[in-house]
CSV table of C-alpha atoms in Angstrom, one decimal:
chain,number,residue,atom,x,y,z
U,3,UNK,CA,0.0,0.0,0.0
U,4,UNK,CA,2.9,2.4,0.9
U,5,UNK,CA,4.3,1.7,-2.7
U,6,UNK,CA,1.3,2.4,-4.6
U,7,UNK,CA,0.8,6.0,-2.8
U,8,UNK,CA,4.3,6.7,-3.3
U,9,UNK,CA,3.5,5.7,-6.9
U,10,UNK,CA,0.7,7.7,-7.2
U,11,UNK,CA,2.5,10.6,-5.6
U,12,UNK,CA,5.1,10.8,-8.1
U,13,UNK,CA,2.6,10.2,-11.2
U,14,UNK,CA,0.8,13.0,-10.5
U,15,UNK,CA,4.0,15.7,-10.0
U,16,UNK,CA,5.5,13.7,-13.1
U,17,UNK,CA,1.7,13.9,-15.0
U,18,UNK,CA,2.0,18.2,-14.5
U,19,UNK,CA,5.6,18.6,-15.5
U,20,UNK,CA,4.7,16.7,-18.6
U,21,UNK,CA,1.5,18.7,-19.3
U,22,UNK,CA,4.1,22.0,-18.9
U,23,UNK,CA,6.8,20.6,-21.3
U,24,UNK,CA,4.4,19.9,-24.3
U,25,UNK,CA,2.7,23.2,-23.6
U,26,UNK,CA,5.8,24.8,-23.8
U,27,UNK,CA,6.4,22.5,-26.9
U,28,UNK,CA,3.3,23.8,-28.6
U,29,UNK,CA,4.3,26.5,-31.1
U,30,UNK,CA,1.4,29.3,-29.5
U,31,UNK,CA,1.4,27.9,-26.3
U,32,UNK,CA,-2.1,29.0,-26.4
U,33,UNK,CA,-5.9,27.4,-25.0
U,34,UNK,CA,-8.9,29.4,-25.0
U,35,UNK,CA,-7.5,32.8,-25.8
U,36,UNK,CA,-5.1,31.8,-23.0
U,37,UNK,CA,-1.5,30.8,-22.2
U,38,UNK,CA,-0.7,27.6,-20.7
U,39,UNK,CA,2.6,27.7,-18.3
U,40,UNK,CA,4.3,25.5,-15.9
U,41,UNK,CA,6.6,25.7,-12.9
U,42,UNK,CA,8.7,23.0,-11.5
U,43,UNK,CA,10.6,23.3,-7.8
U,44,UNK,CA,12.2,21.2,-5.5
U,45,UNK,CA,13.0,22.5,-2.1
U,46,UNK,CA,14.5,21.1,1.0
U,47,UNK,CA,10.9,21.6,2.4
U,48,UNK,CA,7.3,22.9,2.3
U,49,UNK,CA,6.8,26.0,4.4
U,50,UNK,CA,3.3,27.0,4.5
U,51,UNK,CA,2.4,30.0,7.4
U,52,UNK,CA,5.3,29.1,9.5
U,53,UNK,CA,4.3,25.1,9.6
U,54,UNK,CA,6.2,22.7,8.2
U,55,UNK,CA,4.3,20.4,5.5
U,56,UNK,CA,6.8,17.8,5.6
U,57,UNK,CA,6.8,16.8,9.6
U,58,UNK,CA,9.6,19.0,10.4
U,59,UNK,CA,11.8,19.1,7.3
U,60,UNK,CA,11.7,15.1,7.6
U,61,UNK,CA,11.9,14.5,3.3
U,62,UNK,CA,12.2,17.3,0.8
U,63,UNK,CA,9.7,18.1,-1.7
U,64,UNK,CA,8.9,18.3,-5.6
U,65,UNK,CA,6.4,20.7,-6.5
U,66,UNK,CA,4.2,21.6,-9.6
U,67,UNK,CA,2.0,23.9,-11.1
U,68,UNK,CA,0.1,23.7,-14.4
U,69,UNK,CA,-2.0,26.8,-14.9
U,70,UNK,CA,-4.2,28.9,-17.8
U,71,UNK,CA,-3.3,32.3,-18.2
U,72,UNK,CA,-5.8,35.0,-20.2
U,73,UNK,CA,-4.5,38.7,-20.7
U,74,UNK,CA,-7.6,40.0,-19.3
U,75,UNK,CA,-6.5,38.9,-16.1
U,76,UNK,CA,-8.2,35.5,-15.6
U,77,UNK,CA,-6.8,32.5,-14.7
U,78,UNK,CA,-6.8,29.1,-13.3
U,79,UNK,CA,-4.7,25.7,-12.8
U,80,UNK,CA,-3.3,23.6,-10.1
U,81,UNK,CA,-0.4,23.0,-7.8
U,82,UNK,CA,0.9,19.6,-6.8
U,83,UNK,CA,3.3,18.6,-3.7
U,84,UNK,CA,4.1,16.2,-1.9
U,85,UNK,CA,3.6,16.2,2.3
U,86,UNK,CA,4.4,14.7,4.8
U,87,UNK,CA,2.1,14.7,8.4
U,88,UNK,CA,1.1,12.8,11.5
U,89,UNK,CA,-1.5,11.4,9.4
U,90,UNK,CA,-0.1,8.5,7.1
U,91,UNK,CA,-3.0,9.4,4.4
U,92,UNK,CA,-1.7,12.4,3.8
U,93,UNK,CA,1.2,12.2,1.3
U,94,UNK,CA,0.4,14.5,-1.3
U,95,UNK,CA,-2.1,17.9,-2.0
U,96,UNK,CA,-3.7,19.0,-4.9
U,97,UNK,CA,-4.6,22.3,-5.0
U,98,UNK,CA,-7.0,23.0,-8.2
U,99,UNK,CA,-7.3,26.7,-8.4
U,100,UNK,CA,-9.2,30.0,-10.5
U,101,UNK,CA,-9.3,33.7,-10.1
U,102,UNK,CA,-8.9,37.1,-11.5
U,103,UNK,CA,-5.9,39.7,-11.5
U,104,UNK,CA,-5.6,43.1,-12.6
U,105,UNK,CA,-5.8,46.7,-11.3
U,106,UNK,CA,-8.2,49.6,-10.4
U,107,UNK,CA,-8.3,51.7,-13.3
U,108,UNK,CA,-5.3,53.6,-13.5
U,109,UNK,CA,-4.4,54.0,-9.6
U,110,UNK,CA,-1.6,51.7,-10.1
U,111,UNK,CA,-3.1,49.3,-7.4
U,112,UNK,CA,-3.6,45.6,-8.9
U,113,UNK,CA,-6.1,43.0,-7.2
U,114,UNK,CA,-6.1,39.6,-6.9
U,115,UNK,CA,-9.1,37.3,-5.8
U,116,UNK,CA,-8.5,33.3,-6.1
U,117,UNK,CA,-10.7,30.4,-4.8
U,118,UNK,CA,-7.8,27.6,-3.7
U,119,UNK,CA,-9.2,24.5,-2.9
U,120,UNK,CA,-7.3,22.0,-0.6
U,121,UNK,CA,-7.6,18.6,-1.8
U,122,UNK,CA,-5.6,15.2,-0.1
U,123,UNK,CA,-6.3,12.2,-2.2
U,124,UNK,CA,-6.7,9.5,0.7
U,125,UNK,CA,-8.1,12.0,3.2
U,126,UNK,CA,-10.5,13.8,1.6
U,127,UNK,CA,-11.7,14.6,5.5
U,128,UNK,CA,-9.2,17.2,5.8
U,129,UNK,CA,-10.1,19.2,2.4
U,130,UNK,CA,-11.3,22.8,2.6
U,131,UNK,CA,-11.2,25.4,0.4
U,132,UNK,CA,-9.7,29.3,0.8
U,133,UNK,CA,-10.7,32.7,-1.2
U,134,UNK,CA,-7.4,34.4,-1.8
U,135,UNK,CA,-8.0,38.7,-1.5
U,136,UNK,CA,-4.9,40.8,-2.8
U,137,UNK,CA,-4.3,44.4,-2.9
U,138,UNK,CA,-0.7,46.1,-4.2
U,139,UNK,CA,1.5,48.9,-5.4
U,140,UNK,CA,4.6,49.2,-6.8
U,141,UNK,CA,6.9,51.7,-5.2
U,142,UNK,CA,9.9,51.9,-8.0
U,143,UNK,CA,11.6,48.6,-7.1
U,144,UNK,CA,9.8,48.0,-4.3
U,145,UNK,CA,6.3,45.9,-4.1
U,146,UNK,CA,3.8,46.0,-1.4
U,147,UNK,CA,1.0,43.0,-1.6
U,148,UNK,CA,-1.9,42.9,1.9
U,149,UNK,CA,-3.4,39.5,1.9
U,150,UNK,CA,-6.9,38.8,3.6
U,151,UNK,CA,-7.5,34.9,3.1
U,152,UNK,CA,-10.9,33.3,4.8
U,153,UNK,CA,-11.6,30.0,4.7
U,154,UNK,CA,-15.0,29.1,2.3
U,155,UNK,CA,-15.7,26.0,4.7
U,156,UNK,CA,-14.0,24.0,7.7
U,157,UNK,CA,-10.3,25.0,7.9
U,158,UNK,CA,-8.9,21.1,7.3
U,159,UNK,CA,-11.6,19.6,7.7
U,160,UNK,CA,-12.4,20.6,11.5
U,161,UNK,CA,-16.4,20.7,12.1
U,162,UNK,CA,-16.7,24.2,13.2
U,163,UNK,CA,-13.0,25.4,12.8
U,164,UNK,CA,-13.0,28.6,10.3
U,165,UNK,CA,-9.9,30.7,9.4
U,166,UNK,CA,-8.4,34.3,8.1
U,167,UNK,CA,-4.8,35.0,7.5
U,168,UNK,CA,-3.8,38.5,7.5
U,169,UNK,CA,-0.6,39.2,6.2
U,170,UNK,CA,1.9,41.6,4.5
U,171,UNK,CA,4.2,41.0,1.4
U,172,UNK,CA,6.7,43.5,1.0
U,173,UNK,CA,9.8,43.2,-1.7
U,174,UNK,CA,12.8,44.9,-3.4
U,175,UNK,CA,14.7,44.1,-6.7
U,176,UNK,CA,17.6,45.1,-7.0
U,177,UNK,CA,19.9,46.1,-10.4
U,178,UNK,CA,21.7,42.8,-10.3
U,179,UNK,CA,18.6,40.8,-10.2
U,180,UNK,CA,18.5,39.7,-6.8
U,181,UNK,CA,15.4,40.0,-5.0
U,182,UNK,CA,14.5,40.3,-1.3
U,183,UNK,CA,10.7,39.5,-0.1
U,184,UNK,CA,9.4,39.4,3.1
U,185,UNK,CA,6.0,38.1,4.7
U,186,UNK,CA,4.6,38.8,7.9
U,187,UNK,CA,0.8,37.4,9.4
U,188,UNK,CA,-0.9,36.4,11.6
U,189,UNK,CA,-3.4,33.0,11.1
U,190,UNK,CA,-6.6,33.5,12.5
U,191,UNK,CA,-8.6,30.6,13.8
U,192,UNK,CA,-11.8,30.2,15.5
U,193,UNK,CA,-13.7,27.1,16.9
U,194,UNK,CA,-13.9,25.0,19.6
U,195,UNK,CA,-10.5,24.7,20.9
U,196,UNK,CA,-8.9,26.5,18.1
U,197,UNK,CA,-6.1,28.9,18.5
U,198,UNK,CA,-4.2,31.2,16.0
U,199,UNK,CA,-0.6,32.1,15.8
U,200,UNK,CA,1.7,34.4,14.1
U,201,UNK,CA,4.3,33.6,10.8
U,202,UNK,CA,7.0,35.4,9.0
U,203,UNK,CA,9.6,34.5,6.5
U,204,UNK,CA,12.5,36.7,4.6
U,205,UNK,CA,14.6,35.7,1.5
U,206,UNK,CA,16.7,35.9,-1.2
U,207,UNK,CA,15.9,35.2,-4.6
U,208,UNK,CA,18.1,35.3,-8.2
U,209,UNK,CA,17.6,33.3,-11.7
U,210,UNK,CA,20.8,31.7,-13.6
U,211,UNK,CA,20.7,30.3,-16.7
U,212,UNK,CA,17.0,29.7,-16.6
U,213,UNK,CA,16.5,28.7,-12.7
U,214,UNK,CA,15.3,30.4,-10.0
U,215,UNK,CA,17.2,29.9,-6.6
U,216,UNK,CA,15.5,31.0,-3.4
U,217,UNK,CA,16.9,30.9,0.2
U,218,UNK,CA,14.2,31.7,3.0
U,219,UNK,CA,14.4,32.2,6.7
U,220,UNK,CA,10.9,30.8,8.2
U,221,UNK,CA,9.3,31.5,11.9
U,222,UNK,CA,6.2,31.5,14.0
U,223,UNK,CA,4.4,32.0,17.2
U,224,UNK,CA,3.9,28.2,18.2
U,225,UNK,CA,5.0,27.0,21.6
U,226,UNK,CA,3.8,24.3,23.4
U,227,UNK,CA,1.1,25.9,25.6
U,228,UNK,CA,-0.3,26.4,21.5
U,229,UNK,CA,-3.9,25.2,22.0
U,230,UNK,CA,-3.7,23.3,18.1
U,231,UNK,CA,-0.2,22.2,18.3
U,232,UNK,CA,1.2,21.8,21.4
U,233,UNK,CA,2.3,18.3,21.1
U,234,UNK,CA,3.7,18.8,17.9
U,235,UNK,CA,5.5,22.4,18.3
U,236,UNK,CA,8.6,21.0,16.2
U,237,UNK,CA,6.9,21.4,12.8
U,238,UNK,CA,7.0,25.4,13.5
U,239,UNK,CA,10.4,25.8,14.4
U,240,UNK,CA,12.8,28.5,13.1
U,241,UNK,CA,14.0,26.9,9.7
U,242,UNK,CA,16.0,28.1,6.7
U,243,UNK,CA,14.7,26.4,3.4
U,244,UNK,CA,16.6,26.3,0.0
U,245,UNK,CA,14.3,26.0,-3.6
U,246,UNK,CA,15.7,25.3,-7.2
U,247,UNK,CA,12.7,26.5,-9.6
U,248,UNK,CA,12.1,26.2,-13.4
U,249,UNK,CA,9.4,27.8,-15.5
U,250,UNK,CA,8.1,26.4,-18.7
């Protein structure tokens, strides 16, 4: 049984990356009035508001994303990684997703609204869905993006459990391509027994020769009088995580 999900795991992240190589193959690249595109990463681990994905760094991680891109600012696709929990049924998410970019008139302030659903194939119990709500500017070089994300139904799954992260995203490129970006937020969560906490992360960020390398410094609130996570505090320690990325 271990075999086959592992299987399955690495069809699906090998099924995307093929989807993204013949798209970039095709001489338009084009669907719909749209541009297909993929990205492939591998990191040492999956960060995700200060919690590690991977039980505390435990295996690294191959990510994908497929996704549809319309110059009127529409979009959709989905993201595929591999995870690592507690749970032994979850191994993998699959994160379909759709939404709309652009900005307000000519204020120079771009939105960005995204429904992002959640989805662990062998545990559908813990699927939920989020709506993604951005607002920027660009300052020069510098980018400011405030995120408001609530959860559409049970935050993983929890009867009752419902969520909003708040959170900044502020960065600065410089002349010789290398970027610095920065998140701070704080993960709200209400229910019975529920508890929120705050996450940051900083980084540096450069392409050469057609790959992206990031290296990120991660942290969060957690300690063990955390009502959610207590007993497993170790997935939000302080961590530094490298990435290798390639667009298609």
């Amino acid at each position: 049984m271990m075999i086959m999900k592992t299987r399955t795991k690495f069809l699906l992240t090998g099924a995307l990356l093929s989807l993204a190589a013949s798209s970039h193959g095709a001489e338009d690249n084009q669907l719909f009035g749209g541009t297909i595109n993929g990205n492939l990463n591998f990191a040492s681990d999956y960060v995700f508001r200060g919690e590690s994905e991977t039980l505390d760094g435990d295996i690294p991680v191959v990510q994908g994303t497929l996704s549809w891109n319309h110059n009127q600012g529409w979009y959709a696709g989905v993201f595929s990684s591999n995870i690592k929990f507690a749970d032994p049924n979850l191994e993998i998410v699959t994160a379909p997703f759709i939404g709309k970019a652009g900005e307000f008139g000519d204020s120079g302030f771009t939105y960005d609204v995204m429904l992002f659903s959640y989805l662990y194939p062998g545990a559908s119990y813990s699927n939920y869905t989020e709506l993604w709500l951005k607002v920027g500017k660009q300052f020069g070089r510098a980018n400011l993006q405030l995120e408001v994300t609530p959860t559409v139904d049970d935050w993983f799954g929890v009867d009752g459990w419902h969520g909003v992260n708040y959170a900044l995203h502020p960065s600065y490129s410089f002349d010789n391509g290398v970027k610095i970006s920065a998140s701070v937020g704080y993960q709200d969560l209400t229910g019975d027994g529920a508890e929120g906490w705050g996450h940051w992360n900083i980084g540096l960020s450069k392409a050469y020769y057609g790959l992206n390398f990031d290296l990120r410094y991660h942290g969060s609130t957690v300690d063990s009088d955390h009502k959610v996570y207590g007993t497993q505090t170790q997935i939000f320690d302080d961590r530094v995580v490298i990435g290798i990325s390639k667009s298609f």
